[in-house]
Tab-separated table of C-alpha atoms in Angstrom:
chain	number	residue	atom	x	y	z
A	1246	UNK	CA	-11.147	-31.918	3.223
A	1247	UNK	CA	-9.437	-30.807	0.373
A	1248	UNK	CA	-5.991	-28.212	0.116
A	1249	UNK	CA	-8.359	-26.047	-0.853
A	1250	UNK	CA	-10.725	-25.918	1.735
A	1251	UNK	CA	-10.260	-23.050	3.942
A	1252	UNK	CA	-9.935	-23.341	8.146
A	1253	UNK	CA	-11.329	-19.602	8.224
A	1254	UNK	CA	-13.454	-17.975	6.118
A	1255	UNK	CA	-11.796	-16.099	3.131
A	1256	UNK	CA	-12.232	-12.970	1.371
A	1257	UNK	CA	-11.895	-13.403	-2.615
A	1258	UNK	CA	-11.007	-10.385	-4.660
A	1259	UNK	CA	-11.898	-10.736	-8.359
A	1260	UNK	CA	-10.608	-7.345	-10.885
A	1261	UNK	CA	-12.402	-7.014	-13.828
A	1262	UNK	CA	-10.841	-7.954	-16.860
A	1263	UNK	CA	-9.114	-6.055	-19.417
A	1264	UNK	CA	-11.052	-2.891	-20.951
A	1265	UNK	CA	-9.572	-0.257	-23.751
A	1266	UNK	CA	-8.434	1.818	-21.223
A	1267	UNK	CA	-7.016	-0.693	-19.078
A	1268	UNK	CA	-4.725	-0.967	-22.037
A	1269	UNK	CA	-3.761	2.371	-22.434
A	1270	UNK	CA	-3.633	3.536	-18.984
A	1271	UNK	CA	-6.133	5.446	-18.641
A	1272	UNK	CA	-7.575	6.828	-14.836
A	1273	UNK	CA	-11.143	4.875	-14.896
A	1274	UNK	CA	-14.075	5.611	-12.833
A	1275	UNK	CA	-17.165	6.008	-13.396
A	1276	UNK	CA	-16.829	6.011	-16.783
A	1277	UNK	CA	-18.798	2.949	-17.919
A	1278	UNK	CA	-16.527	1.308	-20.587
A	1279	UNK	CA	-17.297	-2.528	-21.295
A	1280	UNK	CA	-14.441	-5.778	-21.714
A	1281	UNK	CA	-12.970	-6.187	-24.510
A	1282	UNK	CA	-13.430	-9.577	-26.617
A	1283	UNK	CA	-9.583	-10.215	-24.525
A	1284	UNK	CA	-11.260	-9.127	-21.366
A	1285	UNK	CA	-14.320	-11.629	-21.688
A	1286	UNK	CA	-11.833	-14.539	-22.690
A	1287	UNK	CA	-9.833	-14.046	-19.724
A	1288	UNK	CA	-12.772	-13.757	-17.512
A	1289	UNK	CA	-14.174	-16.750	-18.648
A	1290	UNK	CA	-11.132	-18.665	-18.427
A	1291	UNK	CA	-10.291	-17.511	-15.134
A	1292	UNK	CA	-13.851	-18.965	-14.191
A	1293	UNK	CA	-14.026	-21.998	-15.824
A	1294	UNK	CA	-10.889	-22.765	-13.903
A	1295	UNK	CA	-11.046	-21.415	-10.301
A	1296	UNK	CA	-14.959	-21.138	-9.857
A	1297	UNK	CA	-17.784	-24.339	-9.513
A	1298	UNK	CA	-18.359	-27.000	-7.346
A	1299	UNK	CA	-15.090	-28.102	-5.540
A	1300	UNK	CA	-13.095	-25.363	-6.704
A	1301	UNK	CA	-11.130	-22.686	-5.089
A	1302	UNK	CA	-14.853	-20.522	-5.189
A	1303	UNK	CA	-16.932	-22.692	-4.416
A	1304	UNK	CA	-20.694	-20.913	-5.169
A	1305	UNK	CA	-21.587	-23.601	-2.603
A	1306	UNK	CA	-19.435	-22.016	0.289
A	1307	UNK	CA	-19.984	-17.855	-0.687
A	1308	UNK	CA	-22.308	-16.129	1.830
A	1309	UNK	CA	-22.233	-12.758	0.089
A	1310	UNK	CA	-20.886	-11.605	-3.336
A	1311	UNK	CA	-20.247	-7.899	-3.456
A	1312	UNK	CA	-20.342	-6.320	-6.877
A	1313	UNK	CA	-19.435	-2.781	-8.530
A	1314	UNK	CA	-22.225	-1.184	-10.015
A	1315	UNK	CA	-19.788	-0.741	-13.656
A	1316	UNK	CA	-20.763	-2.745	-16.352
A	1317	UNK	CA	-17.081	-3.957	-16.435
A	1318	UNK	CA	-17.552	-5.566	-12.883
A	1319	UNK	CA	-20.858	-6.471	-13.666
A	1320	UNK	CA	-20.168	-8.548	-16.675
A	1321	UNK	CA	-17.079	-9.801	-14.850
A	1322	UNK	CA	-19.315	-11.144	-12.279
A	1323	UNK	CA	-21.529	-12.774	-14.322
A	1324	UNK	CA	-19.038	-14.146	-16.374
A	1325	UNK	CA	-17.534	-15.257	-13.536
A	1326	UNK	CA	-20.224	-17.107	-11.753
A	1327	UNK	CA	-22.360	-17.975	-14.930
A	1328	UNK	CA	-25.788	-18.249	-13.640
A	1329	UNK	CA	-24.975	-19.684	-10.186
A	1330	UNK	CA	-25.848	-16.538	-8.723
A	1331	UNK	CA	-27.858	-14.024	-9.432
A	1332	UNK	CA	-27.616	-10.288	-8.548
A	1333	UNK	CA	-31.333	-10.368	-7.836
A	1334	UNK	CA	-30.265	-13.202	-4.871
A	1335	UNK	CA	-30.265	-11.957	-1.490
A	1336	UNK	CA	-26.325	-12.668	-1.389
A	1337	UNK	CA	-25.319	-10.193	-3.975
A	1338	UNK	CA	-24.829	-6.791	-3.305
A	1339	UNK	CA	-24.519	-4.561	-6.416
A	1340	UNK	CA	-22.760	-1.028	-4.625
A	1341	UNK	CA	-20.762	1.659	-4.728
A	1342	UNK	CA	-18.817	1.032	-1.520
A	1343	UNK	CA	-16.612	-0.992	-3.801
A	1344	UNK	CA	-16.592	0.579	-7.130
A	1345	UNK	CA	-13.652	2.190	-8.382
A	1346	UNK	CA	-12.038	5.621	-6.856
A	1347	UNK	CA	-13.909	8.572	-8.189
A	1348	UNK	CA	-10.643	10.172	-10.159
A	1349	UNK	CA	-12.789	13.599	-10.794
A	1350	UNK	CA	-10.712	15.808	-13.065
A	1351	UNK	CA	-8.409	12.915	-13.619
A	1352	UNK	CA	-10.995	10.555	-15.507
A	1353	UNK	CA	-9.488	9.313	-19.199
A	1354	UNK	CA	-6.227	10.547	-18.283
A	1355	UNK	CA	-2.479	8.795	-18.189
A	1356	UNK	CA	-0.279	9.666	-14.903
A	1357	UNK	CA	2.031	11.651	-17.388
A	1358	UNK	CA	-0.484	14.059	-17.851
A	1359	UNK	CA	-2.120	14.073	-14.309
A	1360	UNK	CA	1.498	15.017	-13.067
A	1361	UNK	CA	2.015	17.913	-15.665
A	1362	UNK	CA	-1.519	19.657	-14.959
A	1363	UNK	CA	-0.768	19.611	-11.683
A	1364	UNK	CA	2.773	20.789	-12.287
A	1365	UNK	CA	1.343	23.750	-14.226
A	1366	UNK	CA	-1.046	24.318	-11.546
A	1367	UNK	CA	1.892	24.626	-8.807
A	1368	UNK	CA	1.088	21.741	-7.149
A	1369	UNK	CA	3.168	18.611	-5.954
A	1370	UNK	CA	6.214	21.079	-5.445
A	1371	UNK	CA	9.017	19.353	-3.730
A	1372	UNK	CA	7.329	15.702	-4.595
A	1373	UNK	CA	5.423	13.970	-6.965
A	1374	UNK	CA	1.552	13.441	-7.266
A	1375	UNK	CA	0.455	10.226	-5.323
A	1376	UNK	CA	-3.245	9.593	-5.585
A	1377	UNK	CA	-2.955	7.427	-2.397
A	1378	UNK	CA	-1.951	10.738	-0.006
A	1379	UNK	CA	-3.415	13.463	-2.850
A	1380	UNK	CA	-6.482	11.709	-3.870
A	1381	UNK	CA	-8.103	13.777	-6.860
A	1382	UNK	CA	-9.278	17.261	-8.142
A	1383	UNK	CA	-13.278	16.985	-8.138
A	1384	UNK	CA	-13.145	13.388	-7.298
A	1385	UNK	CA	-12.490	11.384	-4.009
A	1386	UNK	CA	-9.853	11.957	-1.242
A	1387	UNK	CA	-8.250	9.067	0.480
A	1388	UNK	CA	-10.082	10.009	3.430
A	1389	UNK	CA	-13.552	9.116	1.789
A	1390	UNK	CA	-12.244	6.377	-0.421
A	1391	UNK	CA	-11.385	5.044	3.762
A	1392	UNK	CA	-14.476	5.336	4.954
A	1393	UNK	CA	-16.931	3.628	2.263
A	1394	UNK	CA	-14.212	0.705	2.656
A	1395	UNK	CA	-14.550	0.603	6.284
A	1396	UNK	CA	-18.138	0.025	6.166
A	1397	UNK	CA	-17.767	-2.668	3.623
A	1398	UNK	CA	-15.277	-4.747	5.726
A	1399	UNK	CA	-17.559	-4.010	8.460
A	1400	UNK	CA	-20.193	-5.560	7.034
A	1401	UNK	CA	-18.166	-8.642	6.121
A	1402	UNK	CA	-17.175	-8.933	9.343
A	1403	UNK	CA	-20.730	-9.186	10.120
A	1404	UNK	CA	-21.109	-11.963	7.734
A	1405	UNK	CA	-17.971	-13.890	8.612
A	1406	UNK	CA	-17.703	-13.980	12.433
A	1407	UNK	CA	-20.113	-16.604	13.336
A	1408	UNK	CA	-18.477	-19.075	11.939
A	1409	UNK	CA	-15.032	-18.318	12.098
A	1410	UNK	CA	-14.405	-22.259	13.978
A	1411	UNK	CA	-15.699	-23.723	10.407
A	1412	UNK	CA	-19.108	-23.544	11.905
A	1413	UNK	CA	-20.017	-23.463	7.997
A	1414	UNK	CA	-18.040	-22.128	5.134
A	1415	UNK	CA	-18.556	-18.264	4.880
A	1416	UNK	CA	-16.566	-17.138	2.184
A	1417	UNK	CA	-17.113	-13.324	0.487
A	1418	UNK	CA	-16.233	-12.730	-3.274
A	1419	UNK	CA	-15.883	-8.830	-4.543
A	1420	UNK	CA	-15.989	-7.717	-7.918
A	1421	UNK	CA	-14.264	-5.107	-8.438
A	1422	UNK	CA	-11.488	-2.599	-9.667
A	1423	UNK	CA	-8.002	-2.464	-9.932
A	1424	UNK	CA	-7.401	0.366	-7.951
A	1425	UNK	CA	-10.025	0.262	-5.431
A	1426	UNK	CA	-9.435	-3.812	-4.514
A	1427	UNK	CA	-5.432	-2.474	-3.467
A	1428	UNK	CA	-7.078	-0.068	-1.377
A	1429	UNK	CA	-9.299	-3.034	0.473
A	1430	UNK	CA	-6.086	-4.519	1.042
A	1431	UNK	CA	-4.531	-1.837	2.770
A	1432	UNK	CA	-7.421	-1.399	4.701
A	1433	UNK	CA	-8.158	-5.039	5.317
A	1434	UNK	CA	-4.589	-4.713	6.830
A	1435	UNK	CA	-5.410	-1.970	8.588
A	1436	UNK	CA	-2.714	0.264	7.095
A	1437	UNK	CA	-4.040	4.236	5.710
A	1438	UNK	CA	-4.203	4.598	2.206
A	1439	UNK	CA	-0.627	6.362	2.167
A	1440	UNK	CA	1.036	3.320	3.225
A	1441	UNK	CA	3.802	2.094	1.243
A	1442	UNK	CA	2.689	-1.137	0.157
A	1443	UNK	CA	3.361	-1.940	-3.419
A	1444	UNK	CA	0.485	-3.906	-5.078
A	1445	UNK	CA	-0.217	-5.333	-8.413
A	1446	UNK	CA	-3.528	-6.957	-9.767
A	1447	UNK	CA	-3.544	-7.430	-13.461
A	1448	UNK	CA	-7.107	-7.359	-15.082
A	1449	UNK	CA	-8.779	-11.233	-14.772
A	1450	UNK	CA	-6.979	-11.963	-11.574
A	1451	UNK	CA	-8.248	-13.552	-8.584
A	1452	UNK	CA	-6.814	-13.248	-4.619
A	1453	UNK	CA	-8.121	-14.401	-1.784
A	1454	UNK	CA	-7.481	-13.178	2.018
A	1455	UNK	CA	-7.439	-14.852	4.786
A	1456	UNK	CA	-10.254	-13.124	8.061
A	1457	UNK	CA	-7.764	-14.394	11.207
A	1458	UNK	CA	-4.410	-13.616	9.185
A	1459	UNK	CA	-4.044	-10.241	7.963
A	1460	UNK	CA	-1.916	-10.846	5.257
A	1461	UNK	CA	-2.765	-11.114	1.609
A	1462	UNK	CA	-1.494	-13.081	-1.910
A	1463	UNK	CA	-2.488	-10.778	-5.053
A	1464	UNK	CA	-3.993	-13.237	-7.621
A	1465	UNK	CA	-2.519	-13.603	-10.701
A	1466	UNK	CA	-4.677	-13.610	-14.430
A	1467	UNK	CA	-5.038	-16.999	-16.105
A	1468	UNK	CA	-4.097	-17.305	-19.344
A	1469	UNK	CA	-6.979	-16.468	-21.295
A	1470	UNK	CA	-8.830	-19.661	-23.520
A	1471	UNK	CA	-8.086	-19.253	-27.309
């Protein structure tokens, strides 16, 4: 067995890599915006590295692949896995329940100028504007952002708890946001969306958590192939 072979099954989070509003800051949702050339290169390299036979995700050992319907996740995914599996295959689920939060009103924008249209508005008086207790104007609350990610881990639950005494490997891979894969944690943790849990995931990066220890390592991006 090698140190990277798991004793549990493992959850794998995978964020898209970088996009022209990733750069900027810019609230994105739904808004379908592709990788840049930078986003590709450190998609690739983060695959090329961490994914294949006898790697830390090993296609060999994933049950189920969850995948964001954006084309950003998409490509990441495919990038990522390079043919090995294919969204068509029974063990990849393309869905919303893990696409990004759905920032209504606040799509395109930087926090700056979420905070001073709500200012204007009256809002926020006495504190400041945080998406994980306020949620967003014509988009999602933390409430349903909660409940499409409590039927996901449900469902890998479903996957994973036959073989939680290394009956098989069992692992789960999602593609997804950066946003939306913090809020899995917190959730995978059991902790409401308003927890204070500071989180980081740049764009490329890879974590992986653990089913029978609630506790999680946010990945880190490779540096990117010239």
């Amino acid at each position: 067995m090698s140190d990277l072979d798991a004793t549990t099954p493992r959850v794998f989070l995978a964020r898209h890599g970088e996009t022209e509003w990733t750069k900027s800051g810019q609230y994105t949702g739904k808004t379908d915006i592709e990788l840049t050339e930078q986003g590709i290169k450190q998609v690739t390299s983060t695959g090329s590295r961490l994914v294949g036979q006898g790697k830390l995700i090993d296609p060999s050992a994933v049950v189920h692949v969850w995948v964001s319907p954006r084309r950003r996740a998409l490509k990441t995914f495919e990038l990522l896995f390079g043919g090995t599996m294919e969204k068509e295959n029974n063990n990849v689920t393309v869905t919303e329940d893990i696409a990004e939060w759905d920032y209504g009103e606040y799509e395109g924008l930087l926090v700056g100028q979420i905070k001073e249209r709500r200012r204007k508005q009256g809002l926020d008086v006495g504190s400041s504007f945080n998406i994980w207790r306020d949620g967003c104007e014509g988009g999602e609350s933390p409430e349903q952002v909660t409940e499409r990610l409590d039927r996901l881990i449900a469902k890998i639950k479903e996957h994973q708890q036959p073989y939680m005494n290394n009956e098989k490997p069992a692992d789960v891979v999602l593609v997804a946001h950066g946003l939306i894969l913090r809020c899995f944690v917190k959730r995978w943790l059991n902790y409401p969306l308003d927890f204070p849990l500071s989180m980081m995931m740049p764009p490329g990066a890879i974590s992986n958590h653990d089913i029978n220890e609630p506790a999680f390592n946010i990945g880190i991006a490779l540096p990117a192939d010239a």
